[in-house]
Short mmCIF file of C-alpha atoms in Angstrom, two decimals:
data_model
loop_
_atom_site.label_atom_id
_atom_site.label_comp_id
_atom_site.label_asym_id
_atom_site.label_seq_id
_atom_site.Cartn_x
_atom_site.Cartn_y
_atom_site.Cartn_z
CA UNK I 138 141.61 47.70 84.58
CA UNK I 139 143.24 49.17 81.65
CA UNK I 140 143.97 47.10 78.81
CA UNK I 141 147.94 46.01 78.18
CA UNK I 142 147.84 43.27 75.63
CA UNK I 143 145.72 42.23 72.74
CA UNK I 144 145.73 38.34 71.89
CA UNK I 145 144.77 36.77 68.64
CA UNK I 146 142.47 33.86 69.30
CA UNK I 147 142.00 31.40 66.40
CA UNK I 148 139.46 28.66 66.10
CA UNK I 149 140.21 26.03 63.64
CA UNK I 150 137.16 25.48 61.22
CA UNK I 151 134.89 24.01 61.78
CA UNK I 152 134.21 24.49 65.76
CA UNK I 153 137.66 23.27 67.10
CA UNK I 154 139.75 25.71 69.38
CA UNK I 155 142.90 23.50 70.17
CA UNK I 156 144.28 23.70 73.58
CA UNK I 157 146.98 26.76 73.56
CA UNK I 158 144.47 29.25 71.87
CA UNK I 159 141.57 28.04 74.89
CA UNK I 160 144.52 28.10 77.59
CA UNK I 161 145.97 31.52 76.08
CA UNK I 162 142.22 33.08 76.00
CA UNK I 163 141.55 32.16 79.68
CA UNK I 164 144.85 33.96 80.87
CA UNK I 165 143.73 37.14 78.80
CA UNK I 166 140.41 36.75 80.48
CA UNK I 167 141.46 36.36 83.80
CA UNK I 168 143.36 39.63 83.84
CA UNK I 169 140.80 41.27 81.86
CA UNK I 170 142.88 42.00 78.41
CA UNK I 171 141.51 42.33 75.26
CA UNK I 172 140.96 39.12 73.02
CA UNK I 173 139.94 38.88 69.21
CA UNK I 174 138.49 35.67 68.22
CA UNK I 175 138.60 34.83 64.55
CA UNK I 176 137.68 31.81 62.77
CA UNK I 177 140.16 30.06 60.33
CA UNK I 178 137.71 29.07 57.38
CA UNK I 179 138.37 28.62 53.64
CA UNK I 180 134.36 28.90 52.21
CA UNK I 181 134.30 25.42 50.15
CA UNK I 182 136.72 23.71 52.18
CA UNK I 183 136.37 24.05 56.18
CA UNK I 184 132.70 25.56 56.02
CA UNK I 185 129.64 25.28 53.60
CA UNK I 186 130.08 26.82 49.96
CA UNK I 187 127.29 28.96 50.39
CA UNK I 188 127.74 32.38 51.43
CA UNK I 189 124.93 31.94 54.28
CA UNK I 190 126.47 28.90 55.38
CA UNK I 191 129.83 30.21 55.91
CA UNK I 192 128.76 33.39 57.49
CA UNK I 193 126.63 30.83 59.76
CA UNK I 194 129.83 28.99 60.74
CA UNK I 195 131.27 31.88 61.64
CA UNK I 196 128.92 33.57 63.68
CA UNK I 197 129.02 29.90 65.56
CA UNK I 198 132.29 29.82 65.95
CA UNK I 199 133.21 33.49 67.13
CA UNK I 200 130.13 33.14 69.63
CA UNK I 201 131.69 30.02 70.80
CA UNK I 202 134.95 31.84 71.30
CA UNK I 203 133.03 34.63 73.21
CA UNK I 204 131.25 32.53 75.64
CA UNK I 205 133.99 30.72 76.77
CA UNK I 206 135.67 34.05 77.59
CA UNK I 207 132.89 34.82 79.82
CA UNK I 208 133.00 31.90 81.98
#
């Protein structure tokens, strides 16, 4: 129950987690290790200019990345 590895869990902006950060993030959640999910976004380019609409993005996509890890 103790926690061995952390993993680094990147979504590519906007709302696309390719297939070795989902498969990587179900093996960390399987065996109950620690996972940070971060979003990849570039305000302007990959998300809304606005600073709302980027922290909106974000919130999306790291809730995203959070749900899947409790499934």
């Amino acid at each position: 129950n103790n926690t061995v590895l952390t993993s680094l869990i990147n979504a590519n902006s906007p709302m696309v987690f390719d297939e070795t950060m989902l498969g990587a993030l179900k093996v960390y959640s399987r065996h109950n290790q620690a996972c940070i999910v971060t979003p990849f976004i570039l305000a302007g380019a990959m998300s809304p200019v606005t600073v709302a609409g980027t922290l909106t993005q974000v919130l999306a996509e790291v809730l995203a990345g959070a749900s899947f890890t409790q499934l």
